[in-house]
mmCIF file of C-alpha atoms (C1' of nucleotides) in Angstrom:
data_model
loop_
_atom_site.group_PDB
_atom_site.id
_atom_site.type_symbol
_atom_site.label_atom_id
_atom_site.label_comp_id
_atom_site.label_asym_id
_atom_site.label_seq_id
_atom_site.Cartn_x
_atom_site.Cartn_y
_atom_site.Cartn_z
ATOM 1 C CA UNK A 1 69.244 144.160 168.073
ATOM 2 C CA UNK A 2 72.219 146.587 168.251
ATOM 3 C CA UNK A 3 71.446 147.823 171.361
ATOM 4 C CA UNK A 4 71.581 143.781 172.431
ATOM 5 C CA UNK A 5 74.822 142.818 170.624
ATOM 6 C CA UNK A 6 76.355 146.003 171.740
ATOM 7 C CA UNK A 7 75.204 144.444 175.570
ATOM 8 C CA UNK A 8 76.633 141.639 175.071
ATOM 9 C CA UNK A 9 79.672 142.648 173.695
ATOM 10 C CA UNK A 10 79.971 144.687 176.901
ATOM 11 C CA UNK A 11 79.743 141.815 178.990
ATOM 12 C CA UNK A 12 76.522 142.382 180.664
ATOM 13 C CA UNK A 13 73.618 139.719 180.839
ATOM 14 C CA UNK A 14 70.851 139.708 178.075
ATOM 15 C CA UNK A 15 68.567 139.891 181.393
ATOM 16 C CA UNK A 16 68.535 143.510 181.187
ATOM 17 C CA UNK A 17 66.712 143.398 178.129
ATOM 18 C CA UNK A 18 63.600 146.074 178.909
ATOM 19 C CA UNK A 19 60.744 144.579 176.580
ATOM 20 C CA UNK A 20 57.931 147.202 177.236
ATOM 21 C CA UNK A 21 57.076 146.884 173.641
ATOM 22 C CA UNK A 22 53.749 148.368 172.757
ATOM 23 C CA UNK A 23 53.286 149.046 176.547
ATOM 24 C CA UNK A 24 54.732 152.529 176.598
ATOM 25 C CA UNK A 25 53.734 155.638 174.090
ATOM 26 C CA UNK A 26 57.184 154.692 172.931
ATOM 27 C CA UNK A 27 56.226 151.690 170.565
ATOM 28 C CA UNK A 28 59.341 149.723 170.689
ATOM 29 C CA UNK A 29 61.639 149.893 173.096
ATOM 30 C CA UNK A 30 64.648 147.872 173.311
ATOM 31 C CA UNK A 31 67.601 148.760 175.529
ATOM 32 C CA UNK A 32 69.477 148.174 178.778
ATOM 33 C CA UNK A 33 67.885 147.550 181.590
ATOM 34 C CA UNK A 34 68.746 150.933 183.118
ATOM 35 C CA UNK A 35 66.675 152.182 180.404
ATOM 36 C CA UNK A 36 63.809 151.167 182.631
ATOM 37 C CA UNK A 37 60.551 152.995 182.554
ATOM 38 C CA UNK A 38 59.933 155.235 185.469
ATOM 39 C CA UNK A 39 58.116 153.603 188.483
ATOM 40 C CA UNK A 40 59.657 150.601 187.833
ATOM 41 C CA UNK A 41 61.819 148.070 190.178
ATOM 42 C CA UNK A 42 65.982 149.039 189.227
ATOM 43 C CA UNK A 43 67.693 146.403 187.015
ATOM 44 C CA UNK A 44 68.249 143.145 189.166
ATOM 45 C CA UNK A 45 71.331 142.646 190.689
ATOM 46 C CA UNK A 46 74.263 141.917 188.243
ATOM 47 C CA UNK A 47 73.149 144.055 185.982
ATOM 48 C CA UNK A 48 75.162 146.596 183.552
ATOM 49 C CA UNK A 49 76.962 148.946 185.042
ATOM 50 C CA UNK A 50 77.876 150.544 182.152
ATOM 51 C CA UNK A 51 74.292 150.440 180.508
ATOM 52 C CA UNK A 52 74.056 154.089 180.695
ATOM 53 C CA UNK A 53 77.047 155.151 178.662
ATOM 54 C CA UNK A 54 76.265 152.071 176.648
ATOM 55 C CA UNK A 55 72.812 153.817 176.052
ATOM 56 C CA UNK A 56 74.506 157.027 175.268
ATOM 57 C CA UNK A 57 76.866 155.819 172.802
ATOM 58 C CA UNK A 58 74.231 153.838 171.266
ATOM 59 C CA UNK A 59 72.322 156.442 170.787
ATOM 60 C CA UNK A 60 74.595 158.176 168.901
ATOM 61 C CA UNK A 61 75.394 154.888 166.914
ATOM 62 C CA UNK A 62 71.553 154.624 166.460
ATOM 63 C CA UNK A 63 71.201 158.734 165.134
ATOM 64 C CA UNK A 64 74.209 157.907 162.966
ATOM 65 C CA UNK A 65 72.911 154.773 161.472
ATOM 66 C CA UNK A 66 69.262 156.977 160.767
ATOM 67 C CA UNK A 67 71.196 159.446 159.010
ATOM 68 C CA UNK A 68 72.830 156.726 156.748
ATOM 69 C CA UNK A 69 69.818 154.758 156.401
ATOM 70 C CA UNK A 70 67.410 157.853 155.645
ATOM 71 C CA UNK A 71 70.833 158.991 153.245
ATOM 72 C CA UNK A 72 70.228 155.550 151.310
ATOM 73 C CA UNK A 73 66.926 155.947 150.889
ATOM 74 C CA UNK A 74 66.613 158.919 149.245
ATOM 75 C CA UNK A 75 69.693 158.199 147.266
ATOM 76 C CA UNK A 76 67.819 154.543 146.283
ATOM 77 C CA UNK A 77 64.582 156.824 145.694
ATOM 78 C CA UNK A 78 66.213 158.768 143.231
ATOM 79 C CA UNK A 79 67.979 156.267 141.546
ATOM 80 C CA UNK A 80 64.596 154.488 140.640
ATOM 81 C CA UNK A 81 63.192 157.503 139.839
ATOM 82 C CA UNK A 82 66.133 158.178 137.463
ATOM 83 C CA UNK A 83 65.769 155.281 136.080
ATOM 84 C CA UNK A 84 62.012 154.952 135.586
ATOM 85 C CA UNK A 85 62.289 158.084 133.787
ATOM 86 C CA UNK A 86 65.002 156.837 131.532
ATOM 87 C CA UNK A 87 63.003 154.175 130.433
ATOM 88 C CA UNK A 88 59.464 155.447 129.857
ATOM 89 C CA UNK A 89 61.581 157.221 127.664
ATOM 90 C CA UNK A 90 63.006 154.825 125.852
ATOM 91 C CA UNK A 91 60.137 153.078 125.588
ATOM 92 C CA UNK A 92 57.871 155.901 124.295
ATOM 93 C CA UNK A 93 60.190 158.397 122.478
ATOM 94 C CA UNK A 94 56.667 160.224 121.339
ATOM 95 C CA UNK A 95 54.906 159.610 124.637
ATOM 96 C CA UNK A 96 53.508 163.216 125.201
ATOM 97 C CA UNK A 97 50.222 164.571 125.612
ATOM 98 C CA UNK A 98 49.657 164.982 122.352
ATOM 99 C CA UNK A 99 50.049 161.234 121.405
ATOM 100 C CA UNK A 100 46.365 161.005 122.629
ATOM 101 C CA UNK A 101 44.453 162.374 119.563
ATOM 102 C CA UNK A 102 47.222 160.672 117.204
ATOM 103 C CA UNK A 103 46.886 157.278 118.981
ATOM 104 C CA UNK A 104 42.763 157.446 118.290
ATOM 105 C CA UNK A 105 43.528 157.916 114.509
ATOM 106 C CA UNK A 106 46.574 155.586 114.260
ATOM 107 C CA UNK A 107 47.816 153.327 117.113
ATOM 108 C CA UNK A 108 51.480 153.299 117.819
ATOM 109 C CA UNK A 109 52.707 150.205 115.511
ATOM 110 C CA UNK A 110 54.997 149.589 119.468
ATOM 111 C CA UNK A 111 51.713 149.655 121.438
ATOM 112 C CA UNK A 112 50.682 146.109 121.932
ATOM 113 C CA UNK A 113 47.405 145.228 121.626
ATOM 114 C CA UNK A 114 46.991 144.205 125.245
ATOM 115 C CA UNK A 115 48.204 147.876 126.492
ATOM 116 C CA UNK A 116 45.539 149.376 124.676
ATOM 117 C CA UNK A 117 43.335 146.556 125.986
ATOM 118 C CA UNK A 118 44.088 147.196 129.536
ATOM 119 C CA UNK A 119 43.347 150.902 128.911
ATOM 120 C CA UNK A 120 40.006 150.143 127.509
ATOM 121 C CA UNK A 121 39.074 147.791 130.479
ATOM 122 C CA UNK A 122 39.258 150.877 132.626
ATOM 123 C CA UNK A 123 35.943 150.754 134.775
ATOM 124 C CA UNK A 124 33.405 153.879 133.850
ATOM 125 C CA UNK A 125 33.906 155.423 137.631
ATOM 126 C CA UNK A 126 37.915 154.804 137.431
ATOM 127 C CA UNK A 127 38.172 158.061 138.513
ATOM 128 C CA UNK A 128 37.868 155.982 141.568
ATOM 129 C CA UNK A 129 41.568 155.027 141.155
ATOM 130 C CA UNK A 130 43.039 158.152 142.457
ATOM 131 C CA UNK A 131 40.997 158.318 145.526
ATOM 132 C CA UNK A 132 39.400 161.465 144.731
ATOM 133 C CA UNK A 133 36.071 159.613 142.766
ATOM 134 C CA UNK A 134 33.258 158.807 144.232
ATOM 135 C CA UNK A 135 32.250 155.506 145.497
ATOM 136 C CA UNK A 136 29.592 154.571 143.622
ATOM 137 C CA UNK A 137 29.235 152.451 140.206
ATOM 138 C CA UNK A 138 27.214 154.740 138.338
ATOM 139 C CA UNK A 139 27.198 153.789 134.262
ATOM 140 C CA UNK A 140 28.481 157.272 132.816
ATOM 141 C CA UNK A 141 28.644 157.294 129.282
ATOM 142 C CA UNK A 142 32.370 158.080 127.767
ATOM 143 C CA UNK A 143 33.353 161.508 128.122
ATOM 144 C CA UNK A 144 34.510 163.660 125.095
ATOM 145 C CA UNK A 145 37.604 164.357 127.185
ATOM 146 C CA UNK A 146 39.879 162.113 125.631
ATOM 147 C CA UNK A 147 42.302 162.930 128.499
ATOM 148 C CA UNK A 148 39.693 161.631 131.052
ATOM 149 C CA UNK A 149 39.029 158.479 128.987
ATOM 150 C CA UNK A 150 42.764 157.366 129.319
ATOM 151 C CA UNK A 151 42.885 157.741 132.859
ATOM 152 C CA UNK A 152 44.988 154.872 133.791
ATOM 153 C CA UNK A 153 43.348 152.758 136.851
ATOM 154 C CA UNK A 154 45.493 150.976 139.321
ATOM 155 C CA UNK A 155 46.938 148.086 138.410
ATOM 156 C CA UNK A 156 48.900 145.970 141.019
ATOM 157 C CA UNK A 157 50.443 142.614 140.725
ATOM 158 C CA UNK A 158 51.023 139.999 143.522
ATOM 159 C CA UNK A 159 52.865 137.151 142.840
ATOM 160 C CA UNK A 160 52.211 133.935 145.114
ATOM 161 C CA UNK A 161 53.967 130.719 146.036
ATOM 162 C CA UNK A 162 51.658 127.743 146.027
ATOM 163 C CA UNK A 163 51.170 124.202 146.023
ATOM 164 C CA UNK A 164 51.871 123.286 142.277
ATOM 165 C CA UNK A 165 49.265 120.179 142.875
ATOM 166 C CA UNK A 166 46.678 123.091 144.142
ATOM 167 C CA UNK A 167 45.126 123.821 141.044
ATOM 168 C CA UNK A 168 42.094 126.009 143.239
ATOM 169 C CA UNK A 169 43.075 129.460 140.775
ATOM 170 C CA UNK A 170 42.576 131.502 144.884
ATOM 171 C CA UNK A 171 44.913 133.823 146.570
ATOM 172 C CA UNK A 172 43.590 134.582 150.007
ATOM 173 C CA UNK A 173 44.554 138.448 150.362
ATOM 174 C CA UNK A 174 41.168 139.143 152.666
ATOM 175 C CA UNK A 175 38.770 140.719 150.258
ATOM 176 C CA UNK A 176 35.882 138.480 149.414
ATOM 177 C CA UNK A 177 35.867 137.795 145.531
ATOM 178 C CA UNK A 178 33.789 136.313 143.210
ATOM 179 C CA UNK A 179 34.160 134.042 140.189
ATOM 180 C CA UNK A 180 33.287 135.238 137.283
ATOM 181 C CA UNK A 181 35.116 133.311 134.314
ATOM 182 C CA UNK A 182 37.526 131.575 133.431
ATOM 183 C CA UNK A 183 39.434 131.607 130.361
ATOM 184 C CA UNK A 184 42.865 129.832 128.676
ATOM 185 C CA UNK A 185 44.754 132.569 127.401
ATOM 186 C CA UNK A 186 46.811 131.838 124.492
ATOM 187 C CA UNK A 187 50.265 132.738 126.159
ATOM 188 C CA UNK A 188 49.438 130.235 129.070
ATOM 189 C CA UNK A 189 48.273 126.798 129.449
ATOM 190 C CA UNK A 190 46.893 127.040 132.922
ATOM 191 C CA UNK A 191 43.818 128.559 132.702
ATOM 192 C CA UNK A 192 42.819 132.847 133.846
ATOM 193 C CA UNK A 193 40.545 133.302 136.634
ATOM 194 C CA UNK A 194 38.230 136.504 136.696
ATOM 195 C CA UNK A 195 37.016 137.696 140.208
ATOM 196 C CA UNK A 196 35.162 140.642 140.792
ATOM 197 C CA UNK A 197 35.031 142.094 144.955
ATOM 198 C CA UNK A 198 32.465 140.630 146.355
ATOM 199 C CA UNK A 199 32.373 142.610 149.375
ATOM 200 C CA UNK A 200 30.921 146.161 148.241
ATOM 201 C CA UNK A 201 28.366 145.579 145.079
ATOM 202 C CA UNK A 202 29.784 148.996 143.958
ATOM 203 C CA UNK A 203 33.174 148.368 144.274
ATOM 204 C CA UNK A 204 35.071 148.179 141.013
ATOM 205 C CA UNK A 205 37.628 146.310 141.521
ATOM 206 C CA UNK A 206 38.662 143.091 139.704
ATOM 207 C CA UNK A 207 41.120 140.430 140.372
ATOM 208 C CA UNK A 208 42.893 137.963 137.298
ATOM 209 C CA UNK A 209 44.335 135.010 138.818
ATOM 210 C CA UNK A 210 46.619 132.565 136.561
ATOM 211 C CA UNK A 211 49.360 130.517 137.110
ATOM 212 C CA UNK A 212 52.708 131.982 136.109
ATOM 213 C CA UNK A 213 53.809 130.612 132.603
ATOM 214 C CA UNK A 214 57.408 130.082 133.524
ATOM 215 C CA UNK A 215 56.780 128.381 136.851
ATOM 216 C CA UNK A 216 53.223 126.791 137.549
ATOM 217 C CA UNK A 217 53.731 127.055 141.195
ATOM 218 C CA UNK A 218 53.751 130.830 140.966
ATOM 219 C CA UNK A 219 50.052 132.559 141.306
ATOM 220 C CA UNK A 220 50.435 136.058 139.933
ATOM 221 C CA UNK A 221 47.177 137.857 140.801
ATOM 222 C CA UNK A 222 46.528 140.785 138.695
ATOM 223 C CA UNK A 223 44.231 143.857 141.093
ATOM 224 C CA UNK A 224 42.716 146.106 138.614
ATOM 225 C CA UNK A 225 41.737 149.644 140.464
ATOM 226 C CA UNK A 226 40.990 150.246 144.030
ATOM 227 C CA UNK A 227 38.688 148.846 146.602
ATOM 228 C CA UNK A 228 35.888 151.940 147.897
ATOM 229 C CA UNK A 229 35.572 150.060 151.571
ATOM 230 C CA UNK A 230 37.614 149.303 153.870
ATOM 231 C CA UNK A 231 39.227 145.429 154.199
ATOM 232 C CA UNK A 232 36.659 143.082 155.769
ATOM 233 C CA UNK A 233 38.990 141.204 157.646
ATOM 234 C CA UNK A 234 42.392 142.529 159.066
ATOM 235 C CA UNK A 235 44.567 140.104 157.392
ATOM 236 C CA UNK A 236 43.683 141.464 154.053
ATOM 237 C CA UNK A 237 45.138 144.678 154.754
ATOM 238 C CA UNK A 238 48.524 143.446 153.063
ATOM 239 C CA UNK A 239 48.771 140.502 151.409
ATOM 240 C CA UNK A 240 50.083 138.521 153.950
ATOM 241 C CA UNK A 241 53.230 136.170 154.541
ATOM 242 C CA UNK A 242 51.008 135.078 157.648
ATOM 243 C CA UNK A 243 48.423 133.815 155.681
ATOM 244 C CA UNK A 244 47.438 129.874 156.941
ATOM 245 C CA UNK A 245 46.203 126.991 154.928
ATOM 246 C CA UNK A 246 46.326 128.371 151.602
ATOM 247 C CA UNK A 247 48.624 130.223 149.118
ATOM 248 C CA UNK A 248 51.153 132.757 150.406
ATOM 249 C CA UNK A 249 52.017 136.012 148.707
ATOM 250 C CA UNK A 250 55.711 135.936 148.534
ATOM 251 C CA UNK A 251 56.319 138.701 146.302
ATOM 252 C CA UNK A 252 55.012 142.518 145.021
ATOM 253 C CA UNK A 253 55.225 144.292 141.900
ATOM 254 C CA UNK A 254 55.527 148.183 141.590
ATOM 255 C CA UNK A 255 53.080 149.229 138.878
ATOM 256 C CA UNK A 256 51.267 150.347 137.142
ATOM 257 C CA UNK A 257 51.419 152.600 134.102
ATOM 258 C CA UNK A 258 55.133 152.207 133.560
ATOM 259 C CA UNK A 259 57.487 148.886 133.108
ATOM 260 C CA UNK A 260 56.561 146.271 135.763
ATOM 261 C CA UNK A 261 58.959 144.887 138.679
ATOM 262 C CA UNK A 262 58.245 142.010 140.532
ATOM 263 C CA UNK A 263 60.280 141.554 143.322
ATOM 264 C CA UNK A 264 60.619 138.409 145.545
ATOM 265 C CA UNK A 265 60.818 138.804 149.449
ATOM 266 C CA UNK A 266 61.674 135.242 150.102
ATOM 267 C CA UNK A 267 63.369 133.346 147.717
ATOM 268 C CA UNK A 268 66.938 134.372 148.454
ATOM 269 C CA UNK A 269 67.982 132.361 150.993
ATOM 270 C CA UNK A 270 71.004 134.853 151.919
ATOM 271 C CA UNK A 271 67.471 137.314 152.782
ATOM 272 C CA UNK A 272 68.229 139.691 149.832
ATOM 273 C CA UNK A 273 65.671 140.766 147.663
ATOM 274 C CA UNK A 274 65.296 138.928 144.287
ATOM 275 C CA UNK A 275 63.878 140.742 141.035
ATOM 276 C CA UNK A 276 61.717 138.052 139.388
ATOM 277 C CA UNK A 277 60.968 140.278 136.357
ATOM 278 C CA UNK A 278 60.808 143.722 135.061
ATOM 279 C CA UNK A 279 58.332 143.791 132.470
ATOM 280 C CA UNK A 280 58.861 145.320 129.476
ATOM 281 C CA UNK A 281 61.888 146.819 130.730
ATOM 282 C CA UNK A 282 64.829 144.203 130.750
ATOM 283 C CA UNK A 283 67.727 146.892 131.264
ATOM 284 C CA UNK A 284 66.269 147.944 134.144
ATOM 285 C CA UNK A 285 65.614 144.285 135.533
ATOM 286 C CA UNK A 286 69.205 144.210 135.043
ATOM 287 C CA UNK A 287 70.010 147.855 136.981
ATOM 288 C CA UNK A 288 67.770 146.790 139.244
ATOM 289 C CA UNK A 289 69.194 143.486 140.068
ATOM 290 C CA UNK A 290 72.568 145.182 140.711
ATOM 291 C CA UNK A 291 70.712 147.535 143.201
ATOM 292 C CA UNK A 292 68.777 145.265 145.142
ATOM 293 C CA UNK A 293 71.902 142.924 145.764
ATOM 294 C CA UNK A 294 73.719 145.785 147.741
ATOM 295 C CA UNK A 295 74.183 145.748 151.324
ATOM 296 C CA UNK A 296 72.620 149.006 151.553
ATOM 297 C CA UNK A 297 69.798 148.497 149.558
ATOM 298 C CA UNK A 298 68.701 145.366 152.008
ATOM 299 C CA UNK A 299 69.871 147.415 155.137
ATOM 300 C CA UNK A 300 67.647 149.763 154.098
ATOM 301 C CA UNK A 301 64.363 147.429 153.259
ATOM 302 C CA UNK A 302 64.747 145.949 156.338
ATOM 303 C CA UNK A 303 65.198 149.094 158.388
ATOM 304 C CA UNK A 304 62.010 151.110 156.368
ATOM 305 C CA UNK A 305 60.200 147.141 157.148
ATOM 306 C CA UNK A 306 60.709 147.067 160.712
ATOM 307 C CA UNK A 307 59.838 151.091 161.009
ATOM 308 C CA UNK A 308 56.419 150.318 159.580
ATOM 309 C CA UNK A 309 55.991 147.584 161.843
ATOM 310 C CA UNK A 310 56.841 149.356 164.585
ATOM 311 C CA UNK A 311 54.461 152.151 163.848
ATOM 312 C CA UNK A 312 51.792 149.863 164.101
ATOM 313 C CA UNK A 313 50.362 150.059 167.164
ATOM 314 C CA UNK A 314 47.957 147.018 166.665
ATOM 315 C CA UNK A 315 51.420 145.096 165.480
ATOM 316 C CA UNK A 316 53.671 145.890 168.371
ATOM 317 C CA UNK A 317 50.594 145.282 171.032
ATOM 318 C CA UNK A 318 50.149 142.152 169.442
ATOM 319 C CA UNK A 319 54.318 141.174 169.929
ATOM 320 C CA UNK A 320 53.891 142.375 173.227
ATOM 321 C CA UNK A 321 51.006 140.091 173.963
ATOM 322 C CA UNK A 322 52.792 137.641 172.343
ATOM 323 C CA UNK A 323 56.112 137.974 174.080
ATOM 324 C CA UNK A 324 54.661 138.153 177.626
ATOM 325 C CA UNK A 325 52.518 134.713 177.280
ATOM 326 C CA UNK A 326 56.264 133.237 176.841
ATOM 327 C CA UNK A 327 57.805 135.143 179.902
ATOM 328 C CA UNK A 328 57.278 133.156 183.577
ATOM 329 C CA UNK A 329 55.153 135.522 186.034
ATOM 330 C CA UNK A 330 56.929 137.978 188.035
ATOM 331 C "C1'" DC B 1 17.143 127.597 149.206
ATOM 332 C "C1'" DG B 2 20.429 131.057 148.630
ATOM 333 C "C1'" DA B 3 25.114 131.861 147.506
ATOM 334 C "C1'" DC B 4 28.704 130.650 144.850
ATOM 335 C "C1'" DT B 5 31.179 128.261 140.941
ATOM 336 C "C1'" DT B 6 31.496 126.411 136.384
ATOM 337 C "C1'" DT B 7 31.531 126.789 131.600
ATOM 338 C "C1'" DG B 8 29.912 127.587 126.981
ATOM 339 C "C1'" DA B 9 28.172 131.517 124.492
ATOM 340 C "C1'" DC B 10 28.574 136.044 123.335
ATOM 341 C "C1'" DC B 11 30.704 140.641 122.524
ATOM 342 C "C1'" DG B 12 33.860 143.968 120.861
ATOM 343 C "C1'" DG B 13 38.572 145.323 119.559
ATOM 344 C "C1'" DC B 14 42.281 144.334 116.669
ATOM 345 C "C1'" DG B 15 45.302 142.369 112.979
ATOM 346 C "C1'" DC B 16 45.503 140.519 108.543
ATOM 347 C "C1'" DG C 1 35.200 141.014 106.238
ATOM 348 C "C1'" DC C 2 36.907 137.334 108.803
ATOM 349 C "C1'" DG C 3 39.065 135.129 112.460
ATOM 350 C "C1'" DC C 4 41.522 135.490 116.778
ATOM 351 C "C1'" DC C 5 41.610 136.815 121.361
ATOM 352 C "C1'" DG C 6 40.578 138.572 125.999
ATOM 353 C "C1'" DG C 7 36.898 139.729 128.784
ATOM 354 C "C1'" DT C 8 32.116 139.246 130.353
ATOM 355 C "C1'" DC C 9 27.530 137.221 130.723
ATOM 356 C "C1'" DA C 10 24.285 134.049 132.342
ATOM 357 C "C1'" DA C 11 22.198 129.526 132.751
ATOM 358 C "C1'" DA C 12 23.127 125.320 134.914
ATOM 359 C "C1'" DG C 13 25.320 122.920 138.456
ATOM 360 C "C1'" DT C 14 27.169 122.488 143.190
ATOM 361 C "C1'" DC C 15 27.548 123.214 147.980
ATOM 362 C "C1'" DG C 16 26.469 124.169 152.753
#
DNA sequence: CGACTTTGACCGGCGC
DNA sequence: GCGCCGGTCAAAGTCG
């Protein structure tokens, strides 16, 4: 898009635009038409004559920009960081090791009862949840190791714009679930969905669906640990804005054993990044809030966005497929 | 007829 | 000890 505004400011036509996206072992390529792969015809006449000190000054734009944006990033990565830290601390002033034996005898009076709830819903095989269990769902009785026992499982959140007349509790992320309750919770009206996957028999991981409390046309979809098998369809490998016909994530929370943040990727119309909520951590909602309205902060989500696309070979062969159905033969 | 959903019953932890 | 609550079970119902 630089590259193309920089064109045009230059004068030359938008015809020299060199879409061999997903076509080259260069994934995306966007320039001039000078830029041209080898072996192919030279720009059409009336193109830029400048294009290749165009490209050249570009790139240097381009290396300077990647030093800012990679600059921001870490800067943003160690803000968060900073600030996570700050407020696990805050929250647990005693949270060491060595609250583990104290909280068996006497529970923290600031530990709610649903923290130590979701601790105790941890799975047997949890160990699962940092990749390095095995697959299977073998009963194993507790183990003495208190330390073990605490292991926290994943726990991911997924907020999703719906239909408020929909009142189907299902967010299509790909996985195949199945229903296994359903229960009114006393902080909610709408009733709680329990799905378990029902792709792998030994996979452990669960799903809570249930209408957000503050706006019923807000699905937030609890994932509790980590699937052992791979996604059975491709669109379930992200939750996906693409999703057709039913409800559309529109928004991810960063977990798990700290405060949560829910951030919303559509809802600001000037395409900023909302925070919906920070759980249990309202300064930082706050801090947060600040950061995410910065310029830099959405420069840099959109440029770390479009490098994952990119990377994706199966994305940018689609784009390409996609781009040349719309281009006349030639 | 098998797979899936619904829904009341049941279980266990926790607070009082 | 009792009641509340979230989570799970399992029989019955529904659907394709």
């Amino acid at each position: 898009m630089l590259l193309m505004d920089s064109v045009r400011r230059a004068g030359c036509s938008p015809v020299c635009l060199d879409l061999s996206v997903g076509l080259s072992p260069s994934p995306l390529k966007m320039g001039a038409g000078v830029a041209a792969e080898p072996g192919r015809p030279d720009p059409p006449a009336g193109g830029c004559r400048m294009a290749s000190s165009i490209a050249d000054e570009q790139a240097k734009t381009l290396e300077a920009k990647l030093t800012q944006v990679s600059e921001e990033n870490r800067r943003l990565t160690e803000k968060i960081a900073y600030l996570y830290a700050n407020q696990i601390a805050r929250l647990s002033p005693d949270s060491t090791d060595s609250t583990h034996a104290s909280q068996a005898a006497s529970p923290p009076p600031a530990a709610s009862r649903k923290r130590s709830r979701d601790s105790m819903d941890e799975p047997p095989n949890s160990g699962d949840a940092d990749g390095s269990g095995k697959a299977e769902a073998v009963e194993s009785p507790p183990s003495d190791d208190f330390e073990g026992s605490c292991r926290r499982i994943k726990v991911s959140r997924v907020c999703t714009r719906i239909d408020p007349s929909d009142t189907t509790l299902t967010v299509k992320d790909g996985y195949q679930w199945r229903k296994y309750g359903q229960k009114v919770t006393r902080d909610n009206p709408s009733p709680r969905a329990y799905f378990r996957c029902a792709y792998a028999p030994s996979c452990p991981v669960k799903k809570k669906v249930q209408r957000s409390a503050e706006d019923s046309s807000v699905l937030v979809a609890t994932y509790e640990g980590e699937h052992n098998h791979p996604c059975p369809t491709r669109d379930g490998e992200l939750p996906s804005c693409a999703t057709r016909g039913g409800s559309v994530p529109c928004s991810i929370s960063i977990n798990s054993s700290g405060p949560t943040i829910t951030l919303d990727l559509t809802k600001n119309g000037a395409g900023g990044v909302r925070v919906l909520e920070a759980a249990g951590a309202p300064d930082l909602k706050k801090l947060l809030c600040q950061e995410t309205a910065s310029a830099e902060f959405r420069t840099a989500l959109v440029e770390q966005m479009a490098s994952s696309l990119t990377r994706d070979s199966k994305f940018t062969e689609a784009l390409a497929a996609a781009i040349l159905k719309q281009l006349p033969d030639y």
